[in-house]
PDB file of C-alpha atoms in Angstrom:
ATOM      1  CA  MET A   1      73.374 104.516  88.572  1.00 35.00           C
ATOM      2  CA  VAL A   2      73.611 107.819  90.438  1.00 35.00           C
ATOM      3  CA  VAL A   3      70.620 110.065  89.914  1.00 38.00           C
ATOM      4  CA  VAL A   4      71.141 113.799  90.065  1.00 42.00           C
ATOM      5  CA  ASN A   5      69.234 115.379  92.915  1.00 45.00           C
ATOM      6  CA  THR A   6      66.283 117.322  91.605  1.00 39.00           C
ATOM      7  CA  THR A   7      64.584 117.941  94.927  1.00 43.00           C
ATOM      8  CA  ASN A   8      64.909 121.689  94.484  1.00 45.00           C
ATOM      9  CA  HIS A   9      62.865 121.674  91.286  1.00 45.00           C
ATOM     10  CA  GLY A  10      60.431 124.519  91.580  1.00 47.00           C
ATOM     11  CA  GLY A  11      62.948 126.448  93.704  1.00 59.00           C
ATOM     12  CA  PRO A  12      65.331 129.217  92.695  1.00 60.00           C
ATOM     13  CA  HIS A  13      67.734 126.777  91.000  1.00 77.00           C
ATOM     14  CA  ALA A  14      65.214 124.650  89.123  1.00 84.00           C
ATOM     15  CA  HIS A  15      66.296 125.890  85.703  1.00 88.00           C
ATOM     16  CA  LEU A  16      69.998 125.397  86.500  1.00 92.00           C
ATOM     17  CA  VAL A  17      69.454 121.857  87.782  1.00 92.00           C
ATOM     18  CA  ASP A  18      67.614 120.994  84.580  1.00 93.00           C
ATOM     19  CA  ALA A  19      70.346 122.613  82.457  1.00 94.00           C
ATOM     20  CA  LEU A  20      73.060 120.541  84.175  1.00 96.00           C
ATOM     21  CA  ALA A  21      71.288 117.410  82.934  1.00 94.00           C
ATOM     22  CA  ALA A  22      70.491 118.696  79.422  1.00 94.00           C
ATOM     23  CA  ALA A  23      71.271 116.603  76.355  1.00 95.00           C
ATOM     24  CA  ASP A  24      73.522 119.276  74.838  1.00 95.00           C
ATOM     25  CA  PRO A  25      77.012 119.294  76.437  1.00 96.00           C
ATOM     26  CA  SER A  26      77.507 122.975  75.612  1.00 96.00           C
ATOM     27  CA  GLY A  27      74.358 123.740  77.574  1.00 96.00           C
ATOM     28  CA  ARG A  28      75.629 121.693  80.516  1.00 97.00           C
ATOM     29  CA  LEU A  29      78.953 123.521  80.300  1.00 97.00           C
ATOM     30  CA  ARG A  30      77.209 126.902  80.471  1.00 96.00           C
ATOM     31  CA  ALA A  31      75.163 125.710  83.437  1.00 96.00           C
ATOM     32  CA  ALA A  32      78.286 124.576  85.303  1.00 97.00           C
ATOM     33  CA  LEU A  33      79.954 127.897  84.505  1.00 97.00           C
ATOM     34  CA  SER A  34      76.934 129.745  85.866  1.00 96.00           C
ATOM     35  CA  ALA A  35      77.016 127.637  89.043  1.00 96.00           C
ATOM     36  CA  GLY A  36      80.633 128.624  89.608  1.00 97.00           C
ATOM     37  CA  THR A  37      80.181 132.265  88.652  1.00 96.00           C
ATOM     38  CA  HIS A  38      77.338 132.631  91.151  1.00 95.00           C
ATOM     39  CA  PRO A  39      78.261 130.085  93.860  1.00 95.00           C
ATOM     40  CA  ASP A  40      75.417 128.973  96.084  1.00 96.00           C
ATOM     41  CA  PRO A  41      75.972 126.395  98.854  1.00 96.00           C
ATOM     42  CA  ARG A  42      72.501 124.991  98.170  1.00 95.00           C
ATOM     43  CA  LEU A  43      73.878 123.556  94.920  1.00 96.00           C
ATOM     44  CA  THR A  44      76.573 121.458  96.614  1.00 97.00           C
ATOM     45  CA  ASP A  45      74.736 118.130  96.418  1.00 96.00           C
ATOM     46  CA  THR A  46      73.557 118.769  92.870  1.00 96.00           C
ATOM     47  CA  LEU A  47      77.089 119.526  91.627  1.00 98.00           C
ATOM     48  CA  VAL A  48      78.665 116.545  93.377  1.00 98.00           C
ATOM     49  CA  GLU A  49      75.997 114.181  92.097  1.00 96.00           C
ATOM     50  CA  ARG A  50      76.334 115.522  88.565  1.00 97.00           C
ATOM     51  CA  CYS A  51      80.084 114.832  88.666  1.00 97.00           C
ATOM     52  CA  ALA A  52      79.290 111.156  89.133  1.00 97.00           C
ATOM     53  CA  VAL A  53      77.380 110.855  85.857  1.00 97.00           C
ATOM     54  CA  GLU A  54      78.660 113.655  83.593  1.00 98.00           C
ATOM     55  CA  PRO A  55      80.166 112.077  80.429  1.00 97.00           C
ATOM     56  CA  ASP A  56      81.968 115.146  79.063  1.00 97.00           C
ATOM     57  CA  PHE A  57      85.485 115.893  80.349  1.00 96.00           C
ATOM     58  CA  PHE A  58      85.193 119.662  79.953  1.00 97.00           C
ATOM     59  CA  VAL A  59      81.873 119.788  81.774  1.00 98.00           C
ATOM     60  CA  ARG A  60      83.305 117.685  84.614  1.00 97.00           C
ATOM     61  CA  ASP A  61      86.223 120.096  84.875  1.00 97.00           C
ATOM     62  CA  MET A  62      83.833 123.028  85.081  1.00 98.00           C
ATOM     63  CA  LEU A  63      81.813 121.223  87.749  1.00 98.00           C
ATOM     64  CA  THR A  64      85.020 120.816  89.758  1.00 98.00           C
ATOM     65  CA  TRP A  65      85.718 124.539  89.366  1.00 98.00           C
ATOM     66  CA  ALA A  66      82.198 125.348  90.547  1.00 98.00           C
ATOM     67  CA  LEU A  67      82.667 123.158  93.621  1.00 98.00           C
ATOM     68  CA  CYS A  68      85.995 124.849  94.360  1.00 98.00           C
ATOM     69  CA  ARG A  69      84.132 128.150  94.493  1.00 98.00           C
ATOM     70  CA  LEU A  70      81.984 126.941  97.386  1.00 98.00           C
ATOM     71  CA  PRO A  71      83.031 126.925 101.076  1.00 97.00           C
ATOM     72  CA  SER A  72      85.347 123.983 101.717  1.00 97.00           C
ATOM     73  CA  GLY A  73      83.603 123.346 105.015  1.00 97.00           C
ATOM     74  CA  LEU A  74      80.612 122.213 102.967  1.00 97.00           C
ATOM     75  CA  THR A  75      82.237 120.627  99.948  1.00 98.00           C
ATOM     76  CA  VAL A  76      85.023 118.600 101.571  1.00 98.00           C
ATOM     77  CA  PRO A  77      82.800 116.489 103.874  1.00 98.00           C
ATOM     78  CA  ARG A  78      80.361 115.922 100.989  1.00 98.00           C
ATOM     79  CA  LEU A  79      83.141 114.879  98.604  1.00 98.00           C
ATOM     80  CA  VAL A  80      84.688 112.599 101.222  1.00 98.00           C
ATOM     81  CA  ARG A  81      81.347 110.819 101.564  1.00 98.00           C
ATOM     82  CA  GLU A  82      81.313 110.403  97.794  1.00 98.00           C
ATOM     83  CA  LEU A  83      84.584 108.458  97.994  1.00 98.00           C
ATOM     84  CA  GLY A  84      82.551 105.537  99.283  1.00 97.00           C
ATOM     85  CA  ALA A  85      80.284 105.471  96.215  1.00 97.00           C
ATOM     86  CA  ASP A  86      79.964 102.357  94.079  1.00 97.00           C
ATOM     87  CA  SER A  87      80.528 104.403  90.920  1.00 97.00           C
ATOM     88  CA  ALA A  88      84.180 104.590  89.880  1.00 98.00           C
ATOM     89  CA  GLN A  89      83.561 107.948  88.201  1.00 98.00           C
ATOM     90  CA  ALA A  90      82.037 109.325  91.397  1.00 98.00           C
ATOM     91  CA  ARG A  91      85.120 108.309  93.377  1.00 98.00           C
ATOM     92  CA  SER A  92      87.582 109.485  90.734  1.00 98.00           C
ATOM     93  CA  GLN A  93      85.998 112.892  90.197  1.00 98.00           C
ATOM     94  CA  SER A  94      85.648 113.493  93.928  1.00 98.00           C
ATOM     95  CA  LEU A  95      89.343 112.726  94.367  1.00 98.00           C
ATOM     96  CA  HIS A  96      90.179 115.141  91.562  1.00 98.00           C
ATOM     97  CA  THR A  97      88.066 117.885  93.120  1.00 98.00           C
ATOM     98  CA  LEU A  98      89.531 117.317  96.578  1.00 98.00           C
ATOM     99  CA  SER A  99      93.024 117.675  95.120  1.00 98.00           C
ATOM    100  CA  LYS A 100      92.030 121.033  93.643  1.00 97.00           C
ATOM    101  CA  ILE A 101      90.477 122.272  96.883  1.00 98.00           C
ATOM    102  CA  GLY A 102      93.636 121.314  98.779  1.00 96.00           C
ATOM    103  CA  ASP A 103      92.116 120.793 102.228  1.00 97.00           C
ATOM    104  CA  ARG A 104      94.231 118.244 104.130  1.00 96.00           C
ATOM    105  CA  LEU A 105      91.248 117.195 106.212  1.00 96.00           C
ATOM    106  CA  ALA A 106      90.504 114.886 103.291  1.00 98.00           C
ATOM    107  CA  TRP A 107      93.892 113.163 103.536  1.00 97.00           C
ATOM    108  CA  PRO A 108      92.841 110.013 105.487  1.00 97.00           C
ATOM    109  CA  ALA A 109      89.987 109.275 103.094  1.00 98.00           C
ATOM    110  CA  VAL A 110      92.103 109.992 100.016  1.00 98.00           C
ATOM    111  CA  SER A 111      95.019 107.820 101.143  1.00 97.00           C
ATOM    112  CA  ALA A 112      92.624 104.916 101.699  1.00 98.00           C
ATOM    113  CA  LEU A 113      92.008 104.708  97.939  1.00 98.00           C
ATOM    114  CA  LEU A 114      95.624 104.450  96.743  1.00 98.00           C
ATOM    115  CA  HIS A 115      95.118 100.790  95.868  1.00 98.00           C
ATOM    116  CA  ASP A 116      91.601 100.987  94.451  1.00 98.00           C
ATOM    117  CA  GLU A 117      90.940  98.170  91.991  1.00 97.00           C
ATOM    118  CA  HIS A 118      89.719 100.614  89.337  1.00 98.00           C
ATOM    119  CA  ASP A 119      92.681 102.144  87.488  1.00 98.00           C
ATOM    120  CA  GLU A 120      91.173 105.601  87.025  1.00 97.00           C
ATOM    121  CA  VAL A 121      90.248 105.844  90.707  1.00 98.00           C
ATOM    122  CA  ALA A 122      93.742 104.749  91.746  1.00 98.00           C
ATOM    123  CA  ARG A 123      95.300 107.261  89.331  1.00 98.00           C
ATOM    124  CA  SER A 124      93.181 110.088  90.786  1.00 98.00           C
ATOM    125  CA  ALA A 125      94.022 108.962  94.321  1.00 98.00           C
ATOM    126  CA  TRP A 126      97.780 109.064  93.564  1.00 98.00           C
ATOM    127  CA  ARG A 127      97.548 112.635  92.294  1.00 97.00           C
ATOM    128  CA  ALA A 128      95.332 113.760  95.155  1.00 98.00           C
ATOM    129  CA  ALA A 129      97.548 112.103  97.757  1.00 98.00           C
ATOM    130  CA  VAL A 130     100.628 113.967  96.526  1.00 97.00           C
ATOM    131  CA  ALA A 131      98.675 117.232  96.653  1.00 97.00           C
ATOM    132  CA  LEU A 132      97.334 116.623 100.163  1.00 98.00           C
ATOM    133  CA  VAL A 133     100.071 114.664 101.962  1.00 98.00           C
ATOM    134  CA  PRO A 134     100.822 116.266 105.335  1.00 96.00           C
ATOM    135  CA  PRO A 135     104.370 117.650 105.655  1.00 95.00           C
ATOM    136  CA  GLY A 136     106.709 114.966 106.942  1.00 95.00           C
ATOM    137  CA  ASN A 137     104.632 112.093 105.545  1.00 97.00           C
ATOM    138  CA  GLU A 138     106.209 112.088 102.086  1.00 97.00           C
ATOM    139  CA  ALA A 139     108.450 109.063 102.694  1.00 97.00           C
ATOM    140  CA  ALA A 140     105.567 106.995 104.053  1.00 97.00           C
ATOM    141  CA  LEU A 141     103.424 107.946 101.075  1.00 98.00           C
ATOM    142  CA  ALA A 142     106.253 107.054  98.689  1.00 98.00           C
ATOM    143  CA  ALA A 143     106.517 103.600 100.273  1.00 97.00           C
ATOM    144  CA  ASP A 144     102.758 103.108  99.981  1.00 98.00           C
ATOM    145  CA  LEU A 145     102.696 104.245  96.346  1.00 98.00           C
ATOM    146  CA  ALA A 146     105.623 101.965  95.519  1.00 97.00           C
ATOM    147  CA  ILE A 147     103.361  98.978  96.137  1.00 97.00           C
ATOM    148  CA  GLU A 148     101.711  99.907  92.829  1.00 98.00           C
ATOM    149  CA  LEU A 149     104.942  99.823  90.778  1.00 97.00           C
ATOM    150  CA  GLY A 150     104.525  97.616  87.722  1.00 96.00           C
ATOM    151  CA  ARG A 151     100.740  97.992  87.653  1.00 95.00           C
ATOM    152  CA  GLY A 152      98.864  98.529  84.416  1.00 95.00           C
ATOM    153  CA  ASP A 153      99.888  99.861  81.014  1.00 93.00           C
ATOM    154  CA  GLN A 154     102.476 102.547  80.322  1.00 91.00           C
ATOM    155  CA  HIS A 155      99.936 105.370  80.678  1.00 93.00           C
ATOM    156  CA  LEU A 156      99.007 104.230  84.172  1.00 96.00           C
ATOM    157  CA  GLN A 157     102.647 103.619  85.071  1.00 95.00           C
ATOM    158  CA  LEU A 158     103.579 107.107  83.930  1.00 94.00           C
ATOM    159  CA  SER A 159     100.853 108.548  86.169  1.00 95.00           C
ATOM    160  CA  LEU A 160     102.305 106.693  89.144  1.00 97.00           C
ATOM    161  CA  SER A 161     105.834 107.756  88.245  1.00 96.00           C
ATOM    162  CA  ARG A 162     104.797 111.407  88.057  1.00 94.00           C
ATOM    163  CA  ALA A 163     103.124 111.110  91.445  1.00 97.00           C
ATOM    164  CA  LEU A 164     106.270 109.592  92.925  1.00 97.00           C
ATOM    165  CA  VAL A 165     108.481 112.254  91.347  1.00 95.00           C
ATOM    166  CA  GLY A 166     106.205 114.871  92.915  1.00 95.00           C
ATOM    167  CA  LEU A 167     107.336 113.698  96.359  1.00 96.00           C
ATOM    168  CA  GLY A 168     110.901 114.861  95.748  1.00 93.00           C
ATOM    169  CA  ASP A 169     113.952 113.247  97.311  1.00 93.00           C
ATOM    170  CA  ALA A 170     111.792 111.206  99.707  1.00 94.00           C
ATOM    171  CA  VAL A 171     111.096 108.794  96.867  1.00 96.00           C
ATOM    172  CA  LEU A 172     114.704 107.888  96.025  1.00 96.00           C
ATOM    173  CA  PRO A 173     115.318 105.304  98.798  1.00 96.00           C
ATOM    174  CA  VAL A 174     111.988 103.686  97.937  1.00 97.00           C
ATOM    175  CA  LEU A 175     112.956 103.402  94.275  1.00 96.00           C
ATOM    176  CA  ASP A 176     116.332 101.970  95.236  1.00 95.00           C
ATOM    177  CA  ALA A 177     114.583  99.270  97.262  1.00 96.00           C
ATOM    178  CA  ALA A 178     112.110  98.540  94.460  1.00 96.00           C
ATOM    179  CA  GLY A 179     115.058  98.191  92.088  1.00 94.00           C
ATOM    180  CA  THR A 180     116.005  94.986  93.897  1.00 94.00           C
ATOM    181  CA  SER A 181     112.566  93.390  93.533  1.00 95.00           C
ATOM    182  CA  PRO A 182     112.463  89.864  92.097  1.00 95.00           C
ATOM    183  CA  ASP A 183     109.683  91.077  89.773  1.00 95.00           C
ATOM    184  CA  PRO A 184     111.231  92.440  86.538  1.00 94.00           C
ATOM    185  CA  HIS A 185     108.209  94.671  85.879  1.00 93.00           C
ATOM    186  CA  ILE A 186     108.605  96.368  89.246  1.00 95.00           C
ATOM    187  CA  ARG A 187     112.344  96.789  88.720  1.00 94.00           C
ATOM    188  CA  ALA A 188     111.800  98.271  85.266  1.00 94.00           C
ATOM    189  CA  HIS A 189     109.148 100.697  86.481  1.00 94.00           C
ATOM    190  CA  ALA A 190     111.323 101.768  89.421  1.00 95.00           C
ATOM    191  CA  ASP A 191     114.295 102.378  87.130  1.00 93.00           C
ATOM    192  CA  ALA A 192     112.228 104.399  84.652  1.00 93.00           C
ATOM    193  CA  THR A 193     110.843 106.459  87.535  1.00 94.00           C
ATOM    194  CA  ARG A 194     114.341 107.106  88.864  1.00 93.00           C
ATOM    195  CA  ARG A 195     115.361 108.375  85.431  1.00 91.00           C
ATOM    196  CA  LEU A 196     112.316 110.644  85.430  1.00 91.00           C
ATOM    197  CA  CYS A 197     113.400 112.042  88.813  1.00 91.00           C
ATOM    198  CA  HIS A 198     116.776 113.025  87.407  1.00 87.00           C
ATOM    199  CA  ASP A 199     115.475 114.173  84.022  1.00 84.00           C
ATOM    200  CA  PRO A 200     111.778 115.159  83.983  1.00 77.00           C
ATOM    201  CA  ASP A 201     111.952 115.712  80.227  1.00 71.00           C
ATOM    202  CA  SER A 202     113.211 112.216  79.477  1.00 68.00           C
ATOM    203  CA  GLY A 203     111.146 109.848  77.372  1.00 61.00           C
ATOM    204  CA  PHE A 204     109.317 107.624  79.842  1.00 60.00           C
ATOM    205  CA  THR A 205     108.215 105.043  77.277  1.00 59.00           C
ATOM    206  CA  LEU A 206     111.756 104.491  76.027  1.00 50.00           C
ATOM    207  CA  ALA A 207     113.094 104.418  79.596  1.00 55.00           C
ATOM    208  CA  VAL A 208     110.637 101.791  80.768  1.00 58.00           C
ATOM    209  CA  GLU A 209     111.173  99.620  77.683  1.00 60.00           C
ATOM    210  CA  THR A 210     114.937  99.802  78.111  1.00 53.00           C
ATOM    211  CA  ALA A 211     114.636  99.045  81.812  1.00 52.00           C
ATOM    212  CA  LYS A 212     112.409  96.063  81.093  1.00 55.00           C
ATOM    213  CA  ARG A 213     114.948  94.567  78.698  1.00 53.00           C
ATOM    214  CA  VAL A 214     117.722  94.993  81.232  1.00 49.00           C
ATOM    215  CA  ALA A 215     115.565  93.645  84.056  1.00 49.00           C
ATOM    216  CA  VAL A 216     114.615  90.551  82.121  1.00 52.00           C
ATOM    217  CA  THR A 217     117.814  89.720  80.200  1.00 50.00           C
ATOM    218  CA  GLY A 218     120.566  91.372  82.224  1.00 52.00           C
ATOM    219  CA  PRO A 219     122.761  94.409  81.483  1.00 48.00           C
ATOM    220  CA  ASP A 220     125.226  92.596  79.255  1.00 46.00           C
ATOM    221  CA  THR A 221     122.692  91.155  76.821  1.00 42.00           C
TER     222      THR A 221
END
């Protein structure tokens, strides 16, 4: 379990540190808002560590906003270190925050987590990678992401498809290659993603189910 740093208790931020760990989520939300409204680099560790344990989605989002308000020269190295944490939430939330900050210095560390065994970490890494990929590396990223085709349930597959679509035309040759895979789940996911490329408003669930039937039984069944 990650313990929030309280070493500055008794200092100027003692009350805020306590409020970030309060039982009431609305109180924690106000504390995170205050941290972002009055950004102080001395709170960097406290905010990052709180992200790792905060159970409320809205509070986590506010913590990310507060971190984005701090100098990236401080936050990015700290968040990159957090990517090596044992906690899946710590890794996932750090990836999310890095994607919002948008500093490509984090790219090598982010791309190393594309195949994380924890679904939520992998999902966050896919989104962050698309946001941070250096220009000219889109095709290589598409090929790396394509390794994950067929993984997980439809919600996870849709997340991957959206990440792939975000890479633009660079993804099309990769999807064409995946469409010849001997694995029907990979072929179905690739086909549904291709449809999403051409029609972002299409129904992904229907597309992937249709593609699975074709992949398994053949087009004339």
